[in-house]
mmCIF file of C-alpha atoms in Angstrom:
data_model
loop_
_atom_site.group_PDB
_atom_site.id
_atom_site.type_symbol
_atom_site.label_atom_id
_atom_site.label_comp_id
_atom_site.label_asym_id
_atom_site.label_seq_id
_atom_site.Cartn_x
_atom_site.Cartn_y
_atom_site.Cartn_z
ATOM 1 C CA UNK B 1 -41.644 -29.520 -15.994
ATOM 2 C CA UNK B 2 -41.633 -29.317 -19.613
ATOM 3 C CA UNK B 3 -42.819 -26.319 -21.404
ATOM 4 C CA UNK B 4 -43.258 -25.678 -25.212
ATOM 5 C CA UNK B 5 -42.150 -22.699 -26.524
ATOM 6 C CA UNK B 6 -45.225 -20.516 -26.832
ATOM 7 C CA UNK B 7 -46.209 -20.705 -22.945
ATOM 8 C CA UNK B 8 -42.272 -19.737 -22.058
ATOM 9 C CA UNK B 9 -42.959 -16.607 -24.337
ATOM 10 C CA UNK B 10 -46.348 -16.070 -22.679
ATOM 11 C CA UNK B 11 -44.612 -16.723 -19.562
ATOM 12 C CA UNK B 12 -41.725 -14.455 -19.947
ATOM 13 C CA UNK B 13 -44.079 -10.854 -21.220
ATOM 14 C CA UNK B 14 -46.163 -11.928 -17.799
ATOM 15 C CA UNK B 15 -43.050 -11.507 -15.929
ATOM 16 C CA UNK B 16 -41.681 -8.518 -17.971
ATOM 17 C CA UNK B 17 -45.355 -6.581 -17.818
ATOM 18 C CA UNK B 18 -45.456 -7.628 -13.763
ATOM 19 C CA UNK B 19 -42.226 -6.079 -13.403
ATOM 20 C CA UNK B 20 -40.792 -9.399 -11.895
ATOM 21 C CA UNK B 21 -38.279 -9.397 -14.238
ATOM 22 C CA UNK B 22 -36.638 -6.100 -14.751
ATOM 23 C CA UNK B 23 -33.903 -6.346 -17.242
ATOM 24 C CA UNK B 24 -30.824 -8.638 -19.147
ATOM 25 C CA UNK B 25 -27.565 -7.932 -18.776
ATOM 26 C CA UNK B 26 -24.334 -9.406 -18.932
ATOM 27 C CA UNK B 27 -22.117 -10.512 -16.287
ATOM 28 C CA UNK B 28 -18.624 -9.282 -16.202
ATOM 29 C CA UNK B 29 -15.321 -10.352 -14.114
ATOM 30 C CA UNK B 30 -14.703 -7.505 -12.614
ATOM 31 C CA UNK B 31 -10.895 -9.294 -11.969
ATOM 32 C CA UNK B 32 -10.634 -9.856 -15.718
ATOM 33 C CA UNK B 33 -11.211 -5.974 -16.075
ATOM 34 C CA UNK B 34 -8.206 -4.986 -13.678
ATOM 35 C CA UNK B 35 -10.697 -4.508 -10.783
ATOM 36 C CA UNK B 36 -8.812 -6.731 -8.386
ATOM 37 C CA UNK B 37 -9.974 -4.592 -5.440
ATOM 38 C CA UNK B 38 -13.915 -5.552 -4.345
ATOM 39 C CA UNK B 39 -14.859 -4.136 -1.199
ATOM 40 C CA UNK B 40 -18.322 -3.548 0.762
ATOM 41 C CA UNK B 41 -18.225 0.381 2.473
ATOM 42 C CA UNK B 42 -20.508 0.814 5.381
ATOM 43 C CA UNK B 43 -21.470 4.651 5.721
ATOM 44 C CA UNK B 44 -23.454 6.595 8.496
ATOM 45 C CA UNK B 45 -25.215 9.078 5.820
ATOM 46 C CA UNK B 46 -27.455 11.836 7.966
ATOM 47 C CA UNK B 47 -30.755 11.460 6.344
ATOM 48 C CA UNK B 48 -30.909 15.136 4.944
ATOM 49 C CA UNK B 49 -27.648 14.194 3.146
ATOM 50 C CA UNK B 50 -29.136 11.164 1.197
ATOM 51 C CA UNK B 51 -30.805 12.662 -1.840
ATOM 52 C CA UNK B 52 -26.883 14.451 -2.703
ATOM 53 C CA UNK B 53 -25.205 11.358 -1.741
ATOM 54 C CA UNK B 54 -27.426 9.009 -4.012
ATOM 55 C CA UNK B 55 -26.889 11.094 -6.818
ATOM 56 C CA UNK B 56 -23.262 11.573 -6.170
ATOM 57 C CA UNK B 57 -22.699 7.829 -5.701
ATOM 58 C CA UNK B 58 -24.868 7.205 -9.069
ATOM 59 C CA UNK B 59 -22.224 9.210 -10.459
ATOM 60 C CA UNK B 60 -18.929 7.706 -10.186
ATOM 61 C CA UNK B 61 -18.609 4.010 -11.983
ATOM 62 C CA UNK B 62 -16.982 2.047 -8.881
ATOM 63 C CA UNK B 63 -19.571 1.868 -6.677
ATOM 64 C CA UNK B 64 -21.488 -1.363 -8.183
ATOM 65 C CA UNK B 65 -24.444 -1.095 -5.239
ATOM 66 C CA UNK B 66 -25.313 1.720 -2.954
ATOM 67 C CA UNK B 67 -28.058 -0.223 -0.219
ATOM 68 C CA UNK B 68 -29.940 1.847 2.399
ATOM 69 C CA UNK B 69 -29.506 -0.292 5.406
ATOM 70 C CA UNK B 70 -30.529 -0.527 9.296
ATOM 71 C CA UNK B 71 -27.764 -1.372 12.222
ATOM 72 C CA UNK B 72 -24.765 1.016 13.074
ATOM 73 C CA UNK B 73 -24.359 2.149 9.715
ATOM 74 C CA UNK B 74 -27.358 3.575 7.278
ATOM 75 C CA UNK B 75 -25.388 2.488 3.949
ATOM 76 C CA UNK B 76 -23.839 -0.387 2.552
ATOM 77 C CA UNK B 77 -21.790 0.508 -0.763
ATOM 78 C CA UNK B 78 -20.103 -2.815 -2.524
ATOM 79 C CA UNK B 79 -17.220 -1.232 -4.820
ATOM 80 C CA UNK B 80 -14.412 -2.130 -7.326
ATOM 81 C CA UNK B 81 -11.423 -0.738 -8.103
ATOM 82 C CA UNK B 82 -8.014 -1.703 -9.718
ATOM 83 C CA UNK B 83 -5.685 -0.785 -5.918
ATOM 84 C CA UNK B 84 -6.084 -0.204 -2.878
ATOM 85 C CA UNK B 85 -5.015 3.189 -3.313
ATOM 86 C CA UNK B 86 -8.140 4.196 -5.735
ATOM 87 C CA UNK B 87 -9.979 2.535 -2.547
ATOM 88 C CA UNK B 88 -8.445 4.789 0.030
ATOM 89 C CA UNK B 89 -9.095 7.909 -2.046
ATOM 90 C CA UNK B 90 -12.783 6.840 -2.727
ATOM 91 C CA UNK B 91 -12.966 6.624 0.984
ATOM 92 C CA UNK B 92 -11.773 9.820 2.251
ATOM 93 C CA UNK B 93 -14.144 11.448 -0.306
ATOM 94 C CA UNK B 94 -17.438 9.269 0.913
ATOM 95 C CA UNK B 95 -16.106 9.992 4.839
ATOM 96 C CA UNK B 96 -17.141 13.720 4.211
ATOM 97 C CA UNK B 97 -20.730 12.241 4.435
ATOM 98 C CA UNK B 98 -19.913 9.981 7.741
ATOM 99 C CA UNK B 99 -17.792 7.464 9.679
ATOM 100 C CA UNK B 100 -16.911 4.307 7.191
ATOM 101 C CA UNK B 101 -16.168 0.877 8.174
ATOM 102 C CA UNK B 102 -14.329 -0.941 5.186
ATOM 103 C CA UNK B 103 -14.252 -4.689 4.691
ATOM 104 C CA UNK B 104 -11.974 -5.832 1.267
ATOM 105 C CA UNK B 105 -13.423 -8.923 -0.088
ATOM 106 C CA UNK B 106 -10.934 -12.394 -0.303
ATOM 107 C CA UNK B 107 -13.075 -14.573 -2.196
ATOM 108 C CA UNK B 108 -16.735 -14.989 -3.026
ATOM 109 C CA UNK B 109 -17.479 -18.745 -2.839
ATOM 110 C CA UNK B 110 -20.888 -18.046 -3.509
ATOM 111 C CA UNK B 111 -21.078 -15.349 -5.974
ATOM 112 C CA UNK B 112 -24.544 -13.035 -6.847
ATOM 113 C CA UNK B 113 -27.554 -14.600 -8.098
ATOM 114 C CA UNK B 114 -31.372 -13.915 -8.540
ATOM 115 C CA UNK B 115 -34.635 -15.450 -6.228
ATOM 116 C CA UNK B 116 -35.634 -18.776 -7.612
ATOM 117 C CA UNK B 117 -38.565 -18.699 -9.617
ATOM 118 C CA UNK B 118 -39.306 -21.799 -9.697
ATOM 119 C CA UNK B 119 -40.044 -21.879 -6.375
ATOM 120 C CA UNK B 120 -41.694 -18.829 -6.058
ATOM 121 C CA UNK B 121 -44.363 -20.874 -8.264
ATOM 122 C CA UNK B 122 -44.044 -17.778 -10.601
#
């Protein structure tokens, strides 16, 4: 569908005002950056712990997600870091909140991306 350039403007300050869009940013190769380690962290946080472990997780620069979550585990953290051995010590410090299960990623064949738009007939 062809659009001129006025109604993508128009378009784009609906979304922006609606909150449906919510920001630009770039995105980076974590690899590129020496962040060879990516791994996704699954926590058991006690729910009175939460509001010091969001705000300690929002802290340190590794953790790229922190995701309240339901099954065995209440959070799922994805994180980079240059070794294995940053990994391990970011673990033992998040274990003082719960048990962790640890899963290092291989390869992302499909890598992150936003809802379609288009056919959200936004």
């Amino acid at each position: 569908t062809y659009l001129s350039s006025p109604a993508v403007s128009s378009r784009i300050g609906r979304l922006e005002r609606e909150d449906i869009i919510t920001g630009y940013h770039a995105a980076v190769d974590p690899v590129k950056l020496g962040y060879h380690i990516i791994a996704f962290v699954n926590l058991d946080v006690l729910p009175g712990e939460k509001p010091g472990f969001y705000a300690r997780m929002a802290e340190i620069p590794n953790v790229l997600e922190c995701n309240c979550v339901t099954g065995d585990y209440s959070m799922l953290l994805k994180v980079a870091f240059q070794s294995t051995m940053e990994l391990d010590v970011f673990i033992g410090e998040v274990q003082k909140y719960g048990k962790t299960n640890t899963q290092i990623v291989f390869s992302t064949p499909v890598g992150p991306r936003g809802a379609d738009v288009m056919t959200a007939g936004i």
